[in-house]
CSV table of C-alpha atoms in Angstrom, one decimal:
chain,number,residue,atom,x,y,z
A,1,UNK,CA,11.5,5.3,35.9
A,2,UNK,CA,8.1,5.6,33.3
A,3,UNK,CA,9.1,7.8,30.5
A,4,UNK,CA,7.6,11.7,30.6
A,5,UNK,CA,4.2,12.2,29.1
A,6,UNK,CA,3.7,13.7,25.6
A,7,UNK,CA,0.8,15.4,26.0
A,8,UNK,CA,-1.7,15.8,29.2
A,9,UNK,CA,-5.3,17.2,28.5
A,10,UNK,CA,-8.8,15.5,29.0
A,11,UNK,CA,-10.3,12.6,27.4
A,12,UNK,CA,-14.1,14.1,26.7
A,13,UNK,CA,-17.1,12.1,25.3
A,14,UNK,CA,-20.1,14.2,24.6
A,15,UNK,CA,-20.0,15.3,28.5
A,16,UNK,CA,-18.2,12.5,30.6
A,17,UNK,CA,-14.8,14.3,30.8
A,18,UNK,CA,-11.2,13.0,32.7
A,19,UNK,CA,-7.8,14.2,32.9
A,20,UNK,CA,-5.6,11.9,31.0
A,21,UNK,CA,-1.4,11.9,30.1
A,22,UNK,CA,-0.4,10.0,25.9
A,23,UNK,CA,2.8,7.9,26.9
A,24,UNK,CA,4.8,6.5,24.1
A,25,UNK,CA,4.3,3.2,23.9
A,26,UNK,CA,7.2,2.3,22.1
A,27,UNK,CA,10.8,3.2,22.2
A,28,UNK,CA,14.2,3.5,20.6
A,29,UNK,CA,16.3,5.2,22.9
A,30,UNK,CA,18.0,1.7,24.4
A,31,UNK,CA,19.4,0.5,21.0
A,32,UNK,CA,23.1,1.2,20.3
A,33,UNK,CA,23.5,4.3,19.0
A,34,UNK,CA,26.6,6.3,17.4
A,35,UNK,CA,27.9,9.8,17.9
A,36,UNK,CA,29.6,11.3,15.2
A,37,UNK,CA,33.5,12.4,16.1
A,38,UNK,CA,36.3,13.7,14.3
A,39,UNK,CA,38.7,10.9,13.3
A,40,UNK,CA,42.1,12.4,14.2
A,41,UNK,CA,41.3,14.1,17.7
A,42,UNK,CA,38.5,11.7,18.9
A,43,UNK,CA,36.2,15.1,20.1
A,44,UNK,CA,32.7,14.8,19.2
A,45,UNK,CA,31.6,16.6,16.2
A,46,UNK,CA,28.9,19.9,17.4
A,47,UNK,CA,26.6,20.9,14.6
A,48,UNK,CA,26.3,25.5,14.6
A,49,UNK,CA,22.6,26.6,13.4
A,50,UNK,CA,24.3,29.3,11.2
A,51,UNK,CA,22.7,32.0,8.0
A,52,UNK,CA,22.6,30.1,4.8
A,53,UNK,CA,24.2,33.6,3.0
A,54,UNK,CA,26.6,34.9,5.5
A,55,UNK,CA,27.8,32.3,7.5
A,56,UNK,CA,27.4,33.4,10.6
A,57,UNK,CA,26.0,31.8,13.4
A,58,UNK,CA,22.6,32.4,14.5
A,59,UNK,CA,20.9,32.6,18.7
A,60,UNK,CA,18.0,30.7,19.5
A,61,UNK,CA,16.3,34.1,19.8
A,62,UNK,CA,17.0,35.1,16.1
A,63,UNK,CA,15.5,32.0,15.0
A,64,UNK,CA,12.0,31.9,13.8
A,65,UNK,CA,9.8,29.6,11.1
A,66,UNK,CA,9.5,30.5,7.7
A,67,UNK,CA,7.5,28.8,5.0
A,68,UNK,CA,9.4,28.9,1.6
A,69,UNK,CA,7.2,30.6,-1.1
A,70,UNK,CA,10.2,31.3,-3.8
A,71,UNK,CA,13.8,30.5,-4.0
A,72,UNK,CA,14.9,33.5,-1.8
A,73,UNK,CA,11.0,34.0,-0.5
A,74,UNK,CA,10.1,33.0,3.5
A,75,UNK,CA,6.2,33.8,4.9
A,76,UNK,CA,7.5,34.7,8.6
A,77,UNK,CA,5.3,33.1,11.1
A,78,UNK,CA,5.6,33.8,14.5
A,79,UNK,CA,4.6,31.5,17.7
A,80,UNK,CA,2.1,33.9,18.8
A,81,UNK,CA,0.5,33.8,15.2
A,82,UNK,CA,0.9,29.6,15.5
A,83,UNK,CA,-0.4,29.8,19.1
A,84,UNK,CA,-3.9,31.9,18.1
A,85,UNK,CA,-4.9,29.0,15.7
A,86,UNK,CA,-4.4,26.7,18.2
A,87,UNK,CA,-7.4,24.0,18.3
A,88,UNK,CA,-9.1,22.7,20.9
A,89,UNK,CA,-7.9,19.6,20.6
A,90,UNK,CA,-4.6,21.4,21.6
A,91,UNK,CA,-5.8,20.4,25.8
A,92,UNK,CA,-8.7,18.0,25.0
A,93,UNK,CA,-9.5,14.1,22.8
A,94,UNK,CA,-13.1,14.7,21.5
A,95,UNK,CA,-14.3,11.5,20.7
A,96,UNK,CA,-16.2,12.0,17.4
A,97,UNK,CA,-17.0,8.8,16.0
A,98,UNK,CA,-16.6,5.4,17.0
A,99,UNK,CA,-16.0,2.9,14.1
A,100,UNK,CA,-15.1,-1.1,13.6
A,101,UNK,CA,-10.8,-1.6,13.8
A,102,UNK,CA,-11.4,-3.5,10.7
A,103,UNK,CA,-12.1,-0.8,8.7
A,104,UNK,CA,-9.1,0.9,9.6
A,105,UNK,CA,-6.3,0.1,7.1
A,106,UNK,CA,-3.2,-1.1,8.3
A,107,UNK,CA,-1.6,2.0,6.2
A,108,UNK,CA,-2.9,4.1,8.2
A,109,UNK,CA,-1.9,3.4,11.5
A,110,UNK,CA,1.9,5.4,12.9
A,111,UNK,CA,2.5,4.8,16.2
A,112,UNK,CA,0.7,3.9,19.6
A,113,UNK,CA,0.3,5.3,22.5
A,114,UNK,CA,-0.7,4.4,26.5
A,115,UNK,CA,-3.6,6.5,27.5
A,116,UNK,CA,-4.0,6.6,31.7
A,117,UNK,CA,-5.7,9.0,33.8
A,118,UNK,CA,-3.3,12.1,35.0
A,119,UNK,CA,-3.5,12.4,38.7
A,120,UNK,CA,-6.5,10.8,41.3
A,121,UNK,CA,-9.6,12.0,40.4
A,122,UNK,CA,-11.9,11.3,36.9
A,123,UNK,CA,-11.3,7.6,37.3
A,124,UNK,CA,-14.8,6.7,37.1
A,125,UNK,CA,-15.2,8.8,34.2
A,126,UNK,CA,-12.3,7.3,32.6
A,127,UNK,CA,-13.5,3.6,33.3
A,128,UNK,CA,-17.1,4.3,31.3
A,129,UNK,CA,-15.2,5.9,28.7
A,130,UNK,CA,-13.0,2.5,28.4
A,131,UNK,CA,-15.7,0.1,29.1
A,132,UNK,CA,-18.3,1.9,26.8
A,133,UNK,CA,-15.6,1.7,23.9
A,134,UNK,CA,-14.7,-2.3,24.7
A,135,UNK,CA,-18.6,-2.8,24.6
A,136,UNK,CA,-19.4,-1.7,21.5
A,137,UNK,CA,-16.3,-3.7,20.2
A,138,UNK,CA,-15.4,-0.6,18.5
A,139,UNK,CA,-12.6,2.0,18.2
A,140,UNK,CA,-13.3,5.5,19.4
A,141,UNK,CA,-11.8,8.1,17.0
A,142,UNK,CA,-10.6,11.4,17.9
A,143,UNK,CA,-7.8,14.3,17.3
A,144,UNK,CA,-4.6,15.3,19.4
A,145,UNK,CA,-2.0,17.6,19.1
A,146,UNK,CA,1.9,16.4,19.3
A,147,UNK,CA,4.5,18.8,18.5
A,148,UNK,CA,2.0,21.3,17.3
A,149,UNK,CA,0.6,19.2,14.6
A,150,UNK,CA,-3.0,18.1,14.8
A,151,UNK,CA,-3.4,14.0,14.5
A,152,UNK,CA,-6.2,11.7,14.2
A,153,UNK,CA,-6.1,9.0,17.8
A,154,UNK,CA,-7.9,5.6,17.3
A,155,UNK,CA,-8.5,4.7,21.3
A,156,UNK,CA,-9.2,0.7,22.0
A,157,UNK,CA,-9.4,-0.7,25.6
A,158,UNK,CA,-6.3,-2.6,26.2
A,159,UNK,CA,-6.3,-4.6,29.7
A,160,UNK,CA,-7.2,-1.7,32.5
A,161,UNK,CA,-6.4,1.1,30.4
A,162,UNK,CA,-6.6,2.6,26.5
A,163,UNK,CA,-4.3,2.1,23.8
A,164,UNK,CA,-4.2,5.2,21.5
A,165,UNK,CA,-2.7,4.9,18.1
A,166,UNK,CA,-1.7,8.2,15.6
A,167,UNK,CA,-3.5,7.7,12.2
A,168,UNK,CA,-2.6,9.3,9.1
A,169,UNK,CA,-4.3,11.6,6.9
A,170,UNK,CA,-5.3,10.5,3.6
A,171,UNK,CA,-3.3,12.6,1.7
A,172,UNK,CA,-0.2,11.3,4.0
A,173,UNK,CA,-1.0,7.5,2.2
A,174,UNK,CA,0.2,6.9,-1.2
A,175,UNK,CA,-1.9,4.8,-3.7
A,176,UNK,CA,-1.1,1.3,-4.7
A,177,UNK,CA,-2.1,1.1,-8.5
A,178,UNK,CA,0.7,3.2,-9.8
A,179,UNK,CA,3.1,0.5,-8.0
A,180,UNK,CA,0.9,-2.7,-8.9
A,181,UNK,CA,-0.1,-2.0,-12.4
A,182,UNK,CA,2.6,-3.4,-13.8
A,183,UNK,CA,2.8,-6.5,-11.7
A,184,UNK,CA,2.0,-9.5,-14.4
A,185,UNK,CA,-1.2,-12.0,-14.2
A,186,UNK,CA,0.3,-14.9,-14.0
A,187,UNK,CA,-1.9,-18.2,-13.7
A,188,UNK,CA,-0.5,-20.9,-10.9
A,189,UNK,CA,-1.1,-24.3,-11.4
A,190,UNK,CA,-3.0,-26.4,-8.4
A,191,UNK,CA,0.3,-28.5,-7.5
A,192,UNK,CA,2.2,-24.9,-6.7
A,193,UNK,CA,-0.5,-23.5,-4.7
A,194,UNK,CA,-0.4,-27.3,-2.7
A,195,UNK,CA,3.6,-27.0,-2.5
A,196,UNK,CA,3.6,-23.5,-1.1
A,197,UNK,CA,0.7,-24.0,0.9
A,198,UNK,CA,3.1,-27.5,2.6
A,199,UNK,CA,5.9,-25.1,3.2
A,200,UNK,CA,3.9,-22.4,5.0
A,201,UNK,CA,1.9,-25.0,7.4
A,202,UNK,CA,5.7,-26.4,8.3
A,203,UNK,CA,6.4,-22.9,9.6
A,204,UNK,CA,3.1,-21.5,11.2
A,205,UNK,CA,2.9,-21.3,14.6
A,206,UNK,CA,1.9,-18.6,17.3
A,207,UNK,CA,3.0,-14.7,17.6
A,208,UNK,CA,5.2,-14.7,20.4
A,209,UNK,CA,7.2,-11.3,20.1
A,210,UNK,CA,9.0,-12.1,23.2
A,211,UNK,CA,11.2,-14.7,21.0
A,212,UNK,CA,12.3,-12.1,18.5
A,213,UNK,CA,15.8,-11.3,18.3
A,214,UNK,CA,17.4,-8.1,16.9
A,215,UNK,CA,20.4,-10.3,15.4
A,216,UNK,CA,22.0,-6.8,14.2
A,217,UNK,CA,22.0,-5.2,17.6
A,218,UNK,CA,23.3,-8.2,18.9
A,219,UNK,CA,26.1,-8.5,16.4
A,220,UNK,CA,26.7,-4.1,17.3
A,221,UNK,CA,27.0,-5.2,21.0
A,222,UNK,CA,30.1,-8.2,20.3
A,223,UNK,CA,31.6,-5.6,17.7
A,224,UNK,CA,31.7,-2.7,20.5
A,225,UNK,CA,32.7,-5.5,22.8
A,226,UNK,CA,35.8,-6.8,21.2
A,227,UNK,CA,37.2,-3.3,20.0
A,228,UNK,CA,37.0,-2.2,23.7
A,229,UNK,CA,38.8,-6.0,24.6
A,230,UNK,CA,41.7,-5.4,22.0
A,231,UNK,CA,40.0,-9.0,21.0
A,232,UNK,CA,40.9,-9.2,16.9
A,233,UNK,CA,38.2,-8.6,14.5
A,234,UNK,CA,37.7,-11.2,11.4
A,235,UNK,CA,36.1,-10.2,8.4
A,236,UNK,CA,33.0,-11.6,7.3
A,237,UNK,CA,33.0,-14.0,4.8
A,238,UNK,CA,31.3,-13.3,1.4
A,239,UNK,CA,28.0,-15.3,1.7
A,240,UNK,CA,27.4,-18.1,-1.0
A,241,UNK,CA,24.9,-17.6,-3.1
A,242,UNK,CA,22.4,-20.2,-4.5
A,243,UNK,CA,22.5,-19.1,-8.1
A,244,UNK,CA,19.4,-18.2,-10.3
A,245,UNK,CA,15.8,-19.9,-9.9
A,246,UNK,CA,15.1,-21.3,-13.3
A,247,UNK,CA,11.8,-23.8,-12.5
A,248,UNK,CA,9.4,-22.6,-9.6
A,249,UNK,CA,8.1,-26.0,-9.3
A,250,UNK,CA,11.6,-27.4,-8.6
A,251,UNK,CA,12.6,-24.5,-6.0
A,252,UNK,CA,9.1,-25.4,-4.1
A,253,UNK,CA,10.4,-29.1,-4.3
A,254,UNK,CA,13.6,-28.5,-3.0
A,255,UNK,CA,12.3,-25.9,-0.3
A,256,UNK,CA,10.0,-28.6,1.1
A,257,UNK,CA,13.4,-31.2,1.0
A,258,UNK,CA,15.4,-29.0,3.5
A,259,UNK,CA,11.9,-28.5,5.5
A,260,UNK,CA,12.7,-32.1,6.4
A,261,UNK,CA,15.0,-30.4,9.9
A,262,UNK,CA,12.0,-28.2,11.1
A,263,UNK,CA,10.7,-30.9,13.6
A,264,UNK,CA,14.2,-30.2,15.6
A,265,UNK,CA,13.9,-27.0,15.2
A,266,UNK,CA,10.3,-26.5,16.5
A,267,UNK,CA,11.6,-28.7,19.3
A,268,UNK,CA,14.4,-26.2,20.0
A,269,UNK,CA,12.1,-23.3,19.9
A,270,UNK,CA,10.0,-25.2,22.5
A,271,UNK,CA,12.5,-25.8,25.2
A,272,UNK,CA,13.2,-22.0,25.1
A,273,UNK,CA,9.4,-21.2,25.7
A,274,UNK,CA,9.8,-23.3,29.1
A,275,UNK,CA,12.0,-20.4,30.2
A,276,UNK,CA,11.8,-17.4,30.9
A,277,UNK,CA,11.4,-15.0,28.1
A,278,UNK,CA,15.0,-13.1,27.2
A,279,UNK,CA,14.8,-9.3,26.9
A,280,UNK,CA,15.0,-7.5,23.7
A,281,UNK,CA,16.1,-4.7,24.9
A,282,UNK,CA,16.5,-3.5,28.6
A,283,UNK,CA,19.9,-4.9,29.8
A,284,UNK,CA,21.2,-5.1,26.4
A,285,UNK,CA,23.5,-2.3,27.4
A,286,UNK,CA,25.0,-4.2,29.9
A,287,UNK,CA,26.8,-6.4,28.2
A,288,UNK,CA,29.2,-3.7,26.6
A,289,UNK,CA,32.3,-3.9,29.1
A,290,UNK,CA,32.6,-1.5,32.2
A,291,UNK,CA,34.4,1.5,31.7
A,292,UNK,CA,35.7,4.3,34.7
A,293,UNK,CA,37.0,6.9,32.5
A,294,UNK,CA,37.4,8.1,28.6
A,295,UNK,CA,41.1,8.0,28.6
A,296,UNK,CA,44.5,6.8,30.4
A,297,UNK,CA,45.0,4.4,33.0
A,298,UNK,CA,41.1,3.0,32.4
A,299,UNK,CA,41.2,3.0,28.9
A,300,UNK,CA,44.6,0.9,28.4
A,301,UNK,CA,43.3,-1.1,31.0
A,302,UNK,CA,40.4,-2.0,28.8
A,303,UNK,CA,42.1,-2.3,25.8
A,304,UNK,CA,44.2,-4.7,27.8
A,305,UNK,CA,41.3,-6.8,29.0
A,306,UNK,CA,41.8,-10.2,28.3
A,307,UNK,CA,39.4,-11.6,25.2
A,308,UNK,CA,37.5,-13.3,27.4
A,309,UNK,CA,36.4,-10.6,29.2
A,310,UNK,CA,33.6,-9.6,26.1
A,311,UNK,CA,32.5,-12.8,26.3
A,312,UNK,CA,32.5,-12.6,30.0
A,313,UNK,CA,30.0,-9.7,30.2
A,314,UNK,CA,28.4,-10.6,26.9
A,315,UNK,CA,26.8,-13.7,28.6
A,316,UNK,CA,26.2,-11.0,31.8
A,317,UNK,CA,22.1,-11.6,32.2
A,318,UNK,CA,19.8,-8.8,31.9
A,319,UNK,CA,18.7,-7.1,34.5
A,320,UNK,CA,15.1,-7.9,35.9
A,321,UNK,CA,12.2,-4.9,34.5
A,322,UNK,CA,12.0,-2.3,37.1
A,323,UNK,CA,8.4,-2.8,36.9
A,324,UNK,CA,7.9,-6.5,37.6
A,325,UNK,CA,5.8,-7.4,40.7
A,326,UNK,CA,7.6,-8.7,43.8
A,327,UNK,CA,6.7,-12.2,44.7
A,328,UNK,CA,4.4,-13.4,47.2
């Protein structure tokens, strides 16, 4: 099931307009998450909204926005007042200009979205705007209001659709000089650079995100599976340190010596590439052991499960993506 649109409105290039919907292109909801619980009762912690002075609970209808101007002084701003200053970009993304993509500093990038036609009408206008941007090999800059704040959005073609990336304002980006001023201007020899380039060449390859593995997420799932099955949790050994590096040239030479095993690693990678890429996110929760109840017999049964149950669950293949096309 596709996620719900974060925003719906119109995309406009001069007099060409079409209804569109904005969807998040990324998600963190599939990652393992935790709730806070009471250690003594096992119950989930619930937070209440209370008056900071009286300690009394405050209902939602009595909560308004306030801008702090002094220690105990706030300027109250109502929802109606905020609605009165609503901008045109609340309902329309107006394309203001076109810029080369290389002109956009990576520090200004926030998060990506998918912009798609909303409904059965407007596909022609959408295609005109998309192909105009594509033909100019530039990025369209517009404005959109999300969570009551106006954002700059950069639009670019992505296959048959448009990808929009929210951009930061200049006041949100810190300058680098105050951080880099104290970096020493050192002189590097050609031999050092040649050795470093050799290491880079041995590690160079294509960008293949489908091969990325979230090792911490995998460790979390393994930990939860072991605890649910009652398997013992072994303490992690303290990693050994290699000591302080005294000579940079020696360190570079040692790194190259350690890279002699790189061809073998490359063979393993190519073998993996021959298989269908493993899903990094979807289906990871399926590796957790099934349980039908929170307590009683179900909890006891889960705890008494054999140790290999965790391994069996962890080895369970991920489901095929829901949006995958049928064969044939």
